């Protein structure tokens, strides 16, 4: 809390920074506006480039009741007063008519221009401005009175909810000096960064004027102009544009033009430094040079252009805006994971090979050790509490879902309890010791799939699973240590998007296939009762010739059951219609084909499955809806999975059907009955299996290496502006140790999980608070610390005691979440978007940058190759050799290399990314435009403004 | 088929017409461009304003391999060649940099301007253009050779499917004179209206030039320029912009500027008439006056602005563009029904009171009689066949759904067979005789709801339903005749949107409530079997002491049932486990609590219900998706209901469960057993009931009048450009007669159905075929005839014999469609959008014009009043007095009148529409801006470009 002051300071910097879109020159090298970040250079002579709030007051009501009214305001974008609706429009890109700029120019050229005017208050300013020769004394007096008149401001009611009361402007008595209450309470004020100056533009038509009156004033010291402005900010600029009545709102439009000019960073820079009229007009001409023109009649002028998500810089210098674009679309939402690929993955310093054994690991430890104390002190911020809550619930959901599915897949060799315990132990250890403590360790899709295959393998060959698995774990740890020792992590650069997409698509498809398959299997477990089937045939038969005493016994003890049982009506003593489980309780035998069927379960399970899938999907999309305040939307979207699970449980509990439920042991002991927490090293297996386990371990090591390292690269991207650096080798080392530990304890295996780690980072992002209307808050960095993760996993550990509650969760609900995960992961990759392109007629295809640069047939060819690779992987996955699929995934790297024979580097750059060529120094070669005309210069530099098609989702979790 | 020539002629007119966005002046009154529709004025002196196709060829490859390449083309919008992708971009609004316009201006001012150049071919033209003093002879020769070089065109492969082959430009040998094959086959050619002229802009950088070379040529006669253009059109303009190499593509951008200029209608008009350089530059300056300017740094210049749905006119004249806007968004899709309310409903001439008894009816008959022969001859077009197919299937779906629901609601007093028969008879009669034969008569929601209430009423009081209903029908016919006689249809102007929305919302809510309610009732009919419930208790007991022979009989006859029956295993001869229906067949008695439960039905029905609802909703939205060619999307969307029904039936048939099905009589006879086709006038009812029936008949008359007339007003709106006029009185007369007829036969009652009639009109709309890229096809009118409707209803009549197939349709599927109809109708009204506004924070609200003009609190107040009215209606509907709800609907008119005390006319104009004030002459009064500043002039004129929030849906059908 006590850091809030510092926060605000950062905020002000941030808002000045990237998104304001000021021209960025090399400071000092040319006389262009310097970076306002260095506000430290407070020389008296050099004007400070503070943000500017511009307000347009229009003179309305001529000839009856002259009145000033604020009709527009600008910081970055325009907000217009909706006259009839008394409300501010949404911020939008201003549009002007060209003649109004010309007229403004000529009026300024002829009018009064006062630079560094020494006026100290509005009165003095008004006197200065009206000291024009052409005005008669009485007109001057009238004008002065008019200018001192309090304008009508529309101050929006604070609070984000829809306001019910009338919010028409109130007419407070004018008080010249102190800021009015409504000015101080104006919510706009909080949005403007500290130090913001104001500019007032007054424009309108006045019948008593014979000729136009234009004045532009730059005040030497910014002055509070009383009630003139809607916010009590000191004004630096004052612009007056009055004239005789005209057809149309000529002066109002000129006022808008002046305001838009002043809101332009480049013009501001120039006009703050202008020393005479000539400089002012030159700045205006420079502005005109840069404008974009829309021809008449081809565009609806009442349409408002929404602020772009990413502001383009004003000068097109490819070298500089690369950085900016990267900074712009980072971490927007947890669901989308952007990956900008302006050229190949630039190897970060952490991924440079040292050439020494364990050299990378040593470097990592050395680097991270210096940050270790701050990894705890940096967590002292209230934001961390909400981050802990969010990530805890997400981890819990993950532990339940994956634990349930693992129990399902391994037939109870592991289960939810192991999942909770393992998550807690592995996660906490990783947060304490790893190179990138923001990473959340979790069960991930690929490892789950592998574990399922390993289990079927060991079941098919009659092996004792957990001991076998222990040896696999020991070997995996060994192989990973070798990988750490040889600094193999630097090879991660060969995993291009092609590999990652194949990886992700395969796992997602397995998820979807499994979820649907498990639901269809339910129809066999609980057969549907067709009209012809003998669903009714079940009765309870008692052994022995005459159980009369027995019969009378339960008839007496349960009189309320009499109607149900009907045994007396049947006139038989050794047969009753008791339901099977009660029959067994009574010592009878259920007889008949209908005894083993449970009606309604299949369809109800299907309903639960669909409900949880659709609910999770819908809630995830609430984030982008227009309804509800953004806090509510964020909560609904962030907790979509757990809310869907809760809804499914509620529905199930409400109807009380015997749907299949999650298996949870009654007390704190392993799910597999009879086993100790420590796995015995051999069990029933022959000794040589400990050696043979090296083979599957090799496959798993490949998988873990790919899963872990690709995630690590994504998390440590430059655009997240991490200050404390990454630790690829240290991370892998930790994972190896934890694989060993969890194998010994018979717990699931864990690696870094992309989605949840990104969510963790997102919940810890620092953003500027004060931002101009229409400007997205700018990204300042991430609170890099170890505490939130640690607390999350301690809480997860404590939640082991929640286990008894978990047995109320129906499995179909978990399958629904499983399906949702698969579909969400699948739809996030570019590959799927390209498959969709195949189904779209060219004219309906979205305007992807990719399609602007690569012929459609080549795009389709690339997609078709990916599809065939995926088909091949799927076939392998369906054969008994399924377990070797990690090797095949690695084979994708080779396929990708072979693609260089088919596609040009330019095409691969757009469709994928470039692979390192030799030692990575000649990487840029492929980027040069070839002798063909593909991509002319201007087009290529244009492209830099837009982030390339983003989205990568490496693993399902 | 033989009319196709005429079609093309119309098409060319149409494309010239409204959407081209040419300035429309009053012809002759000022020298502005005249309406190109009057191409008949072929004076030699006056240039024809033909459409212009503009192509930009850029000179690329300096200094290595000079080559011309077509990089852009324009008709209305810009299409840009995506260099790398070798494809044309989607049409978009062109954007220019202002300096390129300035540079173009100065180059033209200094360059060569040839107006009415007599060149006859490219060679002559090139010679003319290069006859510049500054060029040395060898440079001239070089230049001429360069200009004669064949440029690279990118011709898009014909066919709308994605092309798989490489479509790189082919290098055909240049053939100077005849159009090349690829030119003739260019699909673009078919899109351009006949008579289109071409303009060639050649621009680029040439190292051998020392100074810029600019030339602008207007050819006296348009000339085919050989392979210069991608389409073999005669060229009227030729513009050459060459210069020494510069930084950036300066000349290319100037070329774009020249092309955009030429694509401007106003500039075209001027330059066709320009007699010297001064005129040319003046036209350019006039263009500059009209452009819209976007300030730098606030907008992403690589973003492409999509063509607006409705082109704004170039000159802002409120009187003229009202018509244009109306013409623009008419009949776009059957789902949305636009209703533009620029001022109150202008009473059409058919709605003027004559003051004579039956005066309106006589006028209607007289007017329509003259069109009667053409009502059949106008149907001779292949388009009518597809219209018949579409509307037939829609009518069939309606007949099935409403028939099924009516059977459900009246407990079999009517049913599907009556629905088919009634639809056929009433529909065909209406199409033959009514005033507006495009109207499709159908069961509509309000009448269905009333019939349900009438049935419950008569059941509650023990009345004989059909005879009672006959008297209601007789009275309704009488009241409607009185309404026709008194020309009451003119009162329809008092039904404003407020009334219509109340009407529609109530009916939609009843639909939704009923559909969900019926599904929940299923859970009582087919109880869910919880674990504790005695679902298993059912066995088959045979009467008599020892039915051994009986038992052995069926054991022998059905050996395959043995395992199921298990009677031998039970060791009993008088009891078996046969399912209930087989037990009864065998002469036994099913005994036990489980005999009457049918498992799985409830949940499966719920699944069917959700499936059909979601499927219908999803298919409806396919229309707006990007996938599949538009024909496929249209089919899927148009037939969404029937496809959803088919899917539901298929699912049901696949699983073969005993879900409740549609009741259909086995043979052609009324659904109610034992009744004749003619309803007896009294039945078991007392005689005085025939008089008392007048009371419900009054209510039904109100309902029918409102339903019929509001639909009629919507269908006869001016924007549909109907030529043959409406017949409000005649329509009502026909409806009255048909109510009588259907009551006598015991068939459902019918009135005009909005949605399906609009779909009918939409399927008959005539559109221009040839349209520029990016331009929506323009609307020419509707094939007004009686034949399509007649054929549709004859087919419906024939479909009575389909009835036996219908018994496979499960009721839950129909309930799903019912729910879909309710939800679709509800979501189409503005009222619901305003309710949604209440849940949105102001900053996320969409930029509705409504919200630009009415304060949010007033909008919410209006919505809240509507909500309370709806709540009141719902309460009445839930009481025993439900049957009076039509009176309450009429009461909405009074509430609306009272609202004039609370809201200002301006507010009501935006929220609703104005009611006629006295005799409708002072209507415009409320439109004038009041003394407050709500809506400044410029704002109000701006508004005219955008259609006001549309959407009205008066009845569910």
CSV table of C-alpha atoms in Angstrom, one decimal, chain A residues 20-21 60-61 65 67 69 75-77 80 82-87 90 93-99 101-102 160-168 249 260 263-265 285 287-305 308 310-314 316 527-539 541 563-564 566 569-570 572 575 577-582 591-595 597-604 606-607 610 614 626-630 633 654-658 836-847 850-858 860-861 864 907 933-939 942-943 945-946, chain B residues 20-21 60-61 65 67 69 75-77 80 82-87 90 93-99 101-102 156 160-168 249 253 260 263-265 285 287-305 308 310-314 316 527-539 541 563-564 566 569-570 572 575 577-582 591-595 597-604 606-607 610 614 626-630 633 654-658 836-847 850-857 860-861 864 907 933-939 942-943 945-946:
chain,number,residue,atom,x,y,z
A,20,UNK,CA,1.1,8.1,-26.8
A,21,UNK,CA,2.6,7.5,-30.1
A,60,UNK,CA,-24.0,28.5,-29.3
A,61,UNK,CA,-27.4,30.0,-29.3
A,65,UNK,CA,-29.1,33.3,-25.8
A,67,UNK,CA,-23.8,30.5,-24.3
A,69,UNK,CA,-20.7,25.0,-24.2
A,75,UNK,CA,-6.2,13.8,-25.1
A,76,UNK,CA,-5.3,11.2,-27.6
A,77,UNK,CA,-8.7,10.7,-29.1
A,80,UNK,CA,-17.7,14.5,-28.6
A,82,UNK,CA,-23.8,14.1,-27.8
A,83,UNK,CA,-25.9,17.2,-27.8
A,84,UNK,CA,-29.3,15.6,-27.3
A,85,UNK,CA,-28.1,12.8,-25.2
A,86,UNK,CA,-26.0,14.9,-22.8
A,87,UNK,CA,-23.3,12.4,-22.7
A,90,UNK,CA,-16.9,6.9,-26.8
A,93,UNK,CA,-10.3,8.8,-34.0
A,94,UNK,CA,-11.1,12.4,-35.0
A,95,UNK,CA,-11.9,13.2,-38.6
A,96,UNK,CA,-11.7,16.6,-40.1
A,97,UNK,CA,-12.7,18.3,-43.3
A,98,UNK,CA,-9.7,19.6,-45.1
A,99,UNK,CA,-11.1,23.1,-45.7
A,101,UNK,CA,-7.7,23.1,-41.6
A,102,UNK,CA,-7.0,25.6,-44.4
A,160,UNK,CA,-19.2,3.0,-14.0
A,161,UNK,CA,-22.7,1.7,-13.6
A,162,UNK,CA,-25.4,3.1,-15.8
A,163,UNK,CA,-26.7,6.3,-14.2
A,164,UNK,CA,-30.4,6.6,-13.7
A,165,UNK,CA,-30.6,10.2,-12.6
A,166,UNK,CA,-30.6,13.0,-15.1
A,167,UNK,CA,-27.1,14.2,-15.7
A,168,UNK,CA,-27.8,17.5,-17.4
A,249,UNK,CA,-20.8,25.6,-38.3
A,260,UNK,CA,-7.1,18.0,-33.2
A,263,UNK,CA,-3.7,16.9,-29.7
A,264,UNK,CA,-1.0,15.8,-32.2
A,265,UNK,CA,2.2,15.1,-30.5
A,285,UNK,CA,2.1,22.5,-42.6
A,287,UNK,CA,0.9,18.2,-39.8
A,288,UNK,CA,-0.8,18.4,-43.2
A,289,UNK,CA,2.0,16.5,-44.7
A,290,UNK,CA,1.3,13.6,-42.5
A,291,UNK,CA,-2.5,13.3,-42.6
A,292,UNK,CA,-4.3,10.5,-44.3
A,293,UNK,CA,-7.0,11.4,-46.7
A,294,UNK,CA,-10.3,9.6,-47.4
A,295,UNK,CA,-11.9,10.5,-50.7
A,296,UNK,CA,-15.5,11.8,-50.5
A,297,UNK,CA,-18.5,9.7,-51.2
A,298,UNK,CA,-16.8,6.4,-50.4
A,299,UNK,CA,-17.1,6.5,-46.6
A,300,UNK,CA,-19.8,7.3,-44.2
A,301,UNK,CA,-18.7,10.4,-42.4
A,302,UNK,CA,-20.9,9.8,-39.4
A,303,UNK,CA,-19.2,6.5,-38.7
A,304,UNK,CA,-16.7,6.8,-35.8
A,305,UNK,CA,-13.4,5.0,-36.1
A,308,UNK,CA,-6.7,1.2,-32.8
A,310,UNK,CA,-2.0,-0.4,-31.1
A,311,UNK,CA,-1.0,3.1,-31.9
A,312,UNK,CA,1.3,3.4,-34.8
A,313,UNK,CA,4.4,5.6,-34.3
A,314,UNK,CA,4.3,8.8,-36.3
A,316,UNK,CA,8.1,5.1,-40.1
A,527,UNK,CA,-27.4,-49.2,-21.8
A,528,UNK,CA,-30.2,-47.1,-23.2
A,529,UNK,CA,-33.5,-48.9,-22.7
A,530,UNK,CA,-35.3,-49.2,-26.0
A,531,UNK,CA,-39.0,-50.1,-26.1
A,532,UNK,CA,-38.2,-53.7,-27.1
A,533,UNK,CA,-35.5,-54.3,-24.6
A,534,UNK,CA,-36.2,-56.1,-21.4
A,535,UNK,CA,-35.6,-53.2,-19.0
A,536,UNK,CA,-38.4,-54.2,-16.7
A,537,UNK,CA,-37.2,-57.7,-16.0
A,538,UNK,CA,-35.7,-57.7,-12.5
A,539,UNK,CA,-37.0,-59.2,-9.3
A,541,UNK,CA,-35.6,-63.9,-5.2
A,563,UNK,CA,-46.2,-50.1,-1.5
A,564,UNK,CA,-43.0,-50.3,-3.3
A,566,UNK,CA,-45.7,-55.3,-3.4
A,569,UNK,CA,-49.8,-58.5,-3.8
A,570,UNK,CA,-47.8,-60.9,-5.8
A,572,UNK,CA,-45.5,-65.1,-3.4
A,575,UNK,CA,-40.0,-63.2,-4.7
A,577,UNK,CA,-39.7,-56.4,-6.4
A,578,UNK,CA,-37.0,-54.8,-4.3
A,579,UNK,CA,-34.4,-52.8,-6.2
A,580,UNK,CA,-31.2,-54.7,-6.6
A,581,UNK,CA,-29.1,-53.1,-3.9
A,582,UNK,CA,-31.9,-53.4,-1.3
A,591,UNK,CA,-32.7,-62.0,-10.9
A,592,UNK,CA,-33.5,-60.8,-14.5
A,593,UNK,CA,-31.9,-58.9,-17.3
A,594,UNK,CA,-33.0,-55.5,-16.1
A,595,UNK,CA,-31.2,-55.8,-12.8
A,597,UNK,CA,-29.3,-51.5,-16.0
A,598,UNK,CA,-29.5,-48.1,-14.4
A,599,UNK,CA,-31.9,-46.0,-16.5
A,600,UNK,CA,-31.5,-42.3,-17.4
A,601,UNK,CA,-27.8,-42.2,-16.5
A,602,UNK,CA,-26.5,-42.1,-20.0
A,603,UNK,CA,-28.6,-39.2,-21.3
A,604,UNK,CA,-28.2,-37.3,-18.1
A,606,UNK,CA,-24.5,-36.5,-21.8
A,607,UNK,CA,-26.5,-33.5,-20.6
A,610,UNK,CA,-22.6,-30.8,-22.8
A,614,UNK,CA,-20.9,-25.1,-23.2
A,626,UNK,CA,-20.5,-5.8,-23.7
A,627,UNK,CA,-22.5,-6.7,-20.6
A,628,UNK,CA,-21.6,-6.2,-17.0
A,629,UNK,CA,-18.7,-4.1,-15.6
A,630,UNK,CA,-15.3,-5.4,-16.6
A,633,UNK,CA,-16.7,-10.2,-16.8
A,654,UNK,CA,-30.3,-31.5,-7.6
A,655,UNK,CA,-31.5,-34.6,-9.5
A,656,UNK,CA,-29.7,-37.0,-7.3
A,657,UNK,CA,-29.0,-39.6,-10.0
A,658,UNK,CA,-26.3,-42.2,-9.6
A,836,UNK,CA,-10.6,-22.9,-41.9
A,837,UNK,CA,-9.3,-20.8,-44.8
A,838,UNK,CA,-9.6,-23.9,-47.0
A,839,UNK,CA,-13.3,-23.8,-46.4
A,840,UNK,CA,-13.8,-20.1,-47.1
A,841,UNK,CA,-14.3,-18.7,-50.6
A,842,UNK,CA,-11.3,-16.3,-51.2
A,843,UNK,CA,-13.5,-13.2,-51.1
A,844,UNK,CA,-14.8,-13.9,-47.6
A,845,UNK,CA,-11.4,-14.6,-46.2
A,846,UNK,CA,-10.2,-12.3,-43.4
A,847,UNK,CA,-7.6,-9.7,-44.3
A,850,UNK,CA,-0.3,-13.7,-44.1
A,851,UNK,CA,-2.6,-13.7,-47.1
A,852,UNK,CA,-1.3,-10.3,-48.2
A,853,UNK,CA,2.1,-11.9,-48.7
A,854,UNK,CA,1.8,-15.6,-49.6
A,855,UNK,CA,-0.2,-16.9,-52.5
A,856,UNK,CA,-3.3,-18.8,-51.3
A,857,UNK,CA,-2.2,-22.0,-53.1
A,858,UNK,CA,1.1,-21.9,-51.1
A,860,UNK,CA,-3.0,-24.3,-48.6
A,861,UNK,CA,0.0,-26.4,-49.6
A,864,UNK,CA,-2.0,-29.7,-46.3
A,907,UNK,CA,7.0,-17.7,-47.4
A,933,UNK,CA,8.6,-8.0,-56.5
A,934,UNK,CA,7.0,-9.7,-53.6
A,935,UNK,CA,6.6,-7.1,-50.9
A,936,UNK,CA,7.5,-3.6,-52.1
A,937,UNK,CA,9.4,-1.4,-49.7
A,938,UNK,CA,6.5,0.7,-48.5
A,939,UNK,CA,4.4,-2.4,-47.9
A,942,UNK,CA,3.8,-0.8,-43.3
A,943,UNK,CA,3.6,-4.3,-42.0
A,945,UNK,CA,2.7,-1.7,-37.5
A,946,UNK,CA,0.7,-4.8,-37.2
B,20,UNK,CA,-22.8,4.5,-57.1
B,21,UNK,CA,-23.1,7.5,-54.9
B,60,UNK,CA,8.8,-1.6,-61.2
B,61,UNK,CA,12.2,-3.2,-61.1
B,65,UNK,CA,14.5,-5.3,-65.2
B,67,UNK,CA,8.5,-4.0,-66.0
B,69,UNK,CA,2.7,-4.3,-63.3
B,75,UNK,CA,-14.4,1.2,-59.8
B,76,UNK,CA,-16.0,2.4,-56.6
B,77,UNK,CA,-13.5,1.0,-54.2
B,80,UNK,CA,-4.8,-3.6,-54.4
B,82,UNK,CA,-1.0,-8.2,-52.8
B,83,UNK,CA,2.5,-8.4,-54.2
B,84,UNK,CA,3.7,-11.5,-52.5
B,85,UNK,CA,0.4,-13.2,-52.5
B,86,UNK,CA,-0.4,-12.6,-56.2
B,87,UNK,CA,-4.0,-11.9,-55.4
B,90,UNK,CA,-10.7,-7.3,-50.8
B,93,UNK,CA,-12.0,2.5,-49.1
B,94,UNK,CA,-8.8,4.0,-50.5
B,95,UNK,CA,-6.7,6.2,-48.3
B,96,UNK,CA,-4.2,8.7,-49.6
B,97,UNK,CA,-1.4,10.8,-48.2
B,98,UNK,CA,-2.2,14.4,-48.7
B,99,UNK,CA,1.2,15.3,-50.2
B,101,UNK,CA,-2.4,14.8,-54.1
B,102,UNK,CA,-0.4,18.0,-53.9
B,156,UNK,CA,-8.0,-13.9,-60.8
B,160,UNK,CA,-15.6,-18.8,-56.4
B,161,UNK,CA,-14.0,-21.8,-54.8
B,162,UNK,CA,-10.5,-21.6,-53.4
B,163,UNK,CA,-8.0,-22.1,-56.2
B,164,UNK,CA,-5.4,-24.7,-55.6
B,165,UNK,CA,-3.3,-24.2,-58.6
B,166,UNK,CA,-0.7,-21.5,-58.8
B,167,UNK,CA,-2.2,-18.3,-60.2
B,168,UNK,CA,0.9,-16.4,-60.9
B,249,UNK,CA,7.4,5.2,-54.0
B,253,UNK,CA,1.6,7.0,-54.7
B,260,UNK,CA,-8.6,7.6,-56.7
B,263,UNK,CA,-12.8,7.1,-59.3
B,264,UNK,CA,-14.6,10.0,-57.7
B,265,UNK,CA,-17.9,10.6,-59.4
B,285,UNK,CA,-9.4,21.5,-55.9
B,287,UNK,CA,-12.1,17.1,-54.6
B,288,UNK,CA,-9.7,18.4,-52.0
B,289,UNK,CA,-12.5,20.5,-50.5
B,290,UNK,CA,-14.6,17.4,-49.9
B,291,UNK,CA,-12.0,14.9,-48.5
B,292,UNK,CA,-12.1,13.7,-44.9
B,293,UNK,CA,-8.8,14.0,-43.0
B,294,UNK,CA,-7.5,11.6,-40.4
B,295,UNK,CA,-4.7,13.1,-38.2
B,296,UNK,CA,-1.4,11.2,-38.2
B,297,UNK,CA,-0.5,8.9,-35.4
B,298,UNK,CA,-4.0,8.1,-34.3
B,299,UNK,CA,-4.9,5.5,-36.9
B,300,UNK,CA,-3.2,2.5,-38.2
B,301,UNK,CA,-2.5,3.3,-41.9
B,302,UNK,CA,-2.3,-0.4,-42.9
B,303,UNK,CA,-5.8,-1.1,-41.7
B,304,UNK,CA,-8.2,-1.3,-44.6
B,305,UNK,CA,-11.6,0.3,-44.2
B,308,UNK,CA,-19.8,0.9,-46.0
B,310,UNK,CA,-24.7,2.2,-47.6
B,311,UNK,CA,-22.8,4.8,-49.6
B,312,UNK,CA,-23.4,8.3,-48.5
B,313,UNK,CA,-24.4,10.8,-51.1
B,314,UNK,CA,-21.7,13.4,-51.9
B,316,UNK,CA,-25.6,16.7,-48.0
B,527,UNK,CA,-40.6,-39.6,-14.2
B,528,UNK,CA,-36.9,-39.7,-13.8
B,529,UNK,CA,-35.8,-42.8,-11.9
B,530,UNK,CA,-33.7,-41.9,-9.0
B,531,UNK,CA,-31.6,-44.6,-7.2
B,532,UNK,CA,-34.2,-44.9,-4.4
B,533,UNK,CA,-37.3,-45.1,-6.6
B,534,UNK,CA,-38.8,-48.5,-7.5
B,535,UNK,CA,-38.0,-48.4,-11.1
B,536,UNK,CA,-37.4,-52.1,-11.2
B,537,UNK,CA,-40.7,-53.3,-9.9
B,538,UNK,CA,-42.7,-54.7,-12.8
B,539,UNK,CA,-43.6,-58.2,-13.8
B,541,UNK,CA,-48.8,-62.0,-14.1
B,563,UNK,CA,-33.1,-65.2,-22.5
B,564,UNK,CA,-35.0,-62.0,-22.0
B,566,UNK,CA,-36.4,-65.9,-18.0
B,569,UNK,CA,-35.5,-69.7,-14.5
B,570,UNK,CA,-37.9,-68.1,-12.1
B,572,UNK,CA,-42.9,-70.0,-11.8
B,575,UNK,CA,-45.3,-64.9,-13.7
B,577,UNK,CA,-40.6,-60.6,-16.9
B,578,UNK,CA,-42.2,-59.6,-20.2
B,579,UNK,CA,-42.3,-55.8,-20.8
B,580,UNK,CA,-45.7,-54.4,-20.2
B,581,UNK,CA,-47.0,-54.1,-23.7
B,582,UNK,CA,-45.9,-57.6,-24.6
B,591,UNK,CA,-47.9,-55.7,-12.0
B,592,UNK,CA,-45.7,-53.4,-10.0
B,593,UNK,CA,-44.8,-49.7,-9.7
B,594,UNK,CA,-42.3,-49.8,-12.4
B,595,UNK,CA,-44.7,-50.8,-15.1
B,597,UNK,CA,-42.5,-45.6,-16.2
B,598,UNK,CA,-40.6,-45.4,-19.4
B,599,UNK,CA,-37.0,-44.7,-18.6
B,600,UNK,CA,-34.6,-42.4,-20.6
B,601,UNK,CA,-37.5,-40.5,-22.3
B,602,UNK,CA,-37.3,-37.3,-20.3
B,603,UNK,CA,-33.6,-36.7,-20.8
B,604,UNK,CA,-33.6,-37.8,-24.4
B,606,UNK,CA,-34.5,-32.7,-23.4
B,607,UNK,CA,-31.6,-33.5,-25.6
B,610,UNK,CA,-31.9,-28.5,-27.1
B,614,UNK,CA,-29.4,-24.9,-31.0
B,626,UNK,CA,-17.3,-16.7,-43.6
B,627,UNK,CA,-17.4,-20.4,-44.5
B,628,UNK,CA,-18.8,-22.0,-47.7
B,629,UNK,CA,-19.9,-20.2,-50.8
B,630,UNK,CA,-22.8,-17.9,-50.3
B,633,UNK,CA,-24.9,-20.5,-46.6
B,654,UNK,CA,-31.5,-43.7,-34.8
B,655,UNK,CA,-32.1,-44.5,-31.1
B,656,UNK,CA,-35.6,-45.7,-31.5
B,657,UNK,CA,-36.9,-44.5,-28.2
B,658,UNK,CA,-40.6,-44.1,-27.5
B,836,UNK,CA,-29.7,-5.1,-22.8
B,837,UNK,CA,-28.4,-1.5,-22.6
B,838,UNK,CA,-29.5,-1.5,-19.0
B,839,UNK,CA,-27.0,-4.3,-18.3
B,840,UNK,CA,-24.1,-2.6,-20.0
B,841,UNK,CA,-21.8,0.0,-18.5
B,842,UNK,CA,-22.2,3.2,-20.5
B,843,UNK,CA,-18.7,2.9,-21.9
B,844,UNK,CA,-19.3,-0.4,-23.5
B,845,UNK,CA,-22.6,0.5,-25.0
B,846,UNK,CA,-22.7,0.3,-28.8
B,847,UNK,CA,-22.7,3.6,-30.7
B,850,UNK,CA,-30.5,6.6,-30.4
B,851,UNK,CA,-27.9,7.1,-27.7
B,852,UNK,CA,-26.3,10.0,-29.5
B,853,UNK,CA,-29.6,11.9,-29.1
B,854,UNK,CA,-31.5,10.8,-26.1
B,855,UNK,CA,-30.0,10.9,-22.6
B,856,UNK,CA,-29.4,7.4,-21.2
B,857,UNK,CA,-31.7,8.0,-18.2
B,860,UNK,CA,-33.9,3.6,-19.5
B,861,UNK,CA,-37.1,5.3,-18.3
B,864,UNK,CA,-38.7,0.6,-17.8
B,907,UNK,CA,-37.2,11.8,-27.6
B,933,UNK,CA,-29.2,22.8,-28.2
B,934,UNK,CA,-30.1,19.2,-28.7
B,935,UNK,CA,-28.9,18.2,-32.1
B,936,UNK,CA,-27.0,20.9,-33.8
B,937,UNK,CA,-27.6,21.4,-37.6
B,938,UNK,CA,-24.6,19.5,-38.8
B,939,UNK,CA,-25.3,16.6,-36.6
B,942,UNK,CA,-25.3,13.8,-40.7
B,943,UNK,CA,-27.8,11.5,-39.2
B,945,UNK,CA,-26.9,8.9,-43.8
B,946,UNK,CA,-27.5,6.2,-41.3
